Amino acid sequence: MANGVRIPTATEITQLLAEWNEWLAARTDSLLSLEERVRSAGTAADQADLAAAFVCRKAITDRLDDVGGLARRDRGAAAARAAQPLHDDLGALVGRDLSEAATLLDAVVQRVERSVAGHEQQQVAEARVVAQAGTDLAVAERLSAELGMQVNHVAQLQLALSRRER
């Protein structure tokens, strides 16, 4: 143990870093996919939250790179570094450790995902209404033309009748 942190074996730290990197790759894919969706269906708050998620992801990536580099030389220092607070490039706290930063990133991604999904559903519903309105207007246009012809026919019949009565 070093500073109250158990020193993992080389195999353990390699496996742990592989798990973290796999988790990070999945979150990166989610963020990139979500970024595209936020552009088309997100709010300003969604955009700000997504930007914060990218900052959090960068802090996690930097820490994992740091821990990976330390692990090759000093597994104890790597384990201690993994347990230290994470900060963004401006010095703001991102999490008390990797786990807390990961929890924050997951929570922000889930919140933005829910928000964007709601806006996407609203856009689909609005598109359906607009499409139906277009269909209804086409029918109304056809019927109004038919009605116009019938109105003209009735007018002609009235004219013919009035001429006959004279």
JSON list of C-alpha atoms in Angstrom, two decimals, residues 1-8 76 79-80:
[
{"chain": "A", "resi": 1, "resn": "MET", "atom": "CA", "xyz": [0.00, 0.00, 0.00]},
{"chain": "A", "resi": 2, "resn": "ALA", "atom": "CA", "xyz": [1.12, 3.49, -0.82]},
{"chain": "A", "resi": 3, "resn": "ASN", "atom": "CA", "xyz": [-0.63, 6.41, 0.85]},
{"chain": "A", "resi": 4, "resn": "GLY", "atom": "CA", "xyz": [-3.58, 4.20, 1.75]},
{"chain": "A", "resi": 5, "resn": "VAL", "atom": "CA", "xyz": [-4.04, 3.04, -1.85]},
{"chain": "A", "resi": 6, "resn": "ARG", "atom": "CA", "xyz": [-3.45, -0.64, -2.65]},
{"chain": "A", "resi": 7, "resn": "ILE", "atom": "CA", "xyz": [-0.86, -1.01, -5.37]},
{"chain": "A", "resi": 8, "resn": "PRO", "atom": "CA", "xyz": [-2.38, -3.08, -8.17]},
{"chain": "A", "resi": 76, "resn": "GLY", "atom": "CA", "xyz": [1.78, 2.92, -6.83]},
{"chain": "A", "resi": 79, "resn": "ALA", "atom": "CA", "xyz": [-3.00, 4.11, -8.41]},
{"chain": "A", "resi": 80, "resn": "ALA", "atom": "CA", "xyz": [-2.64, 7.23, -6.27]}
]
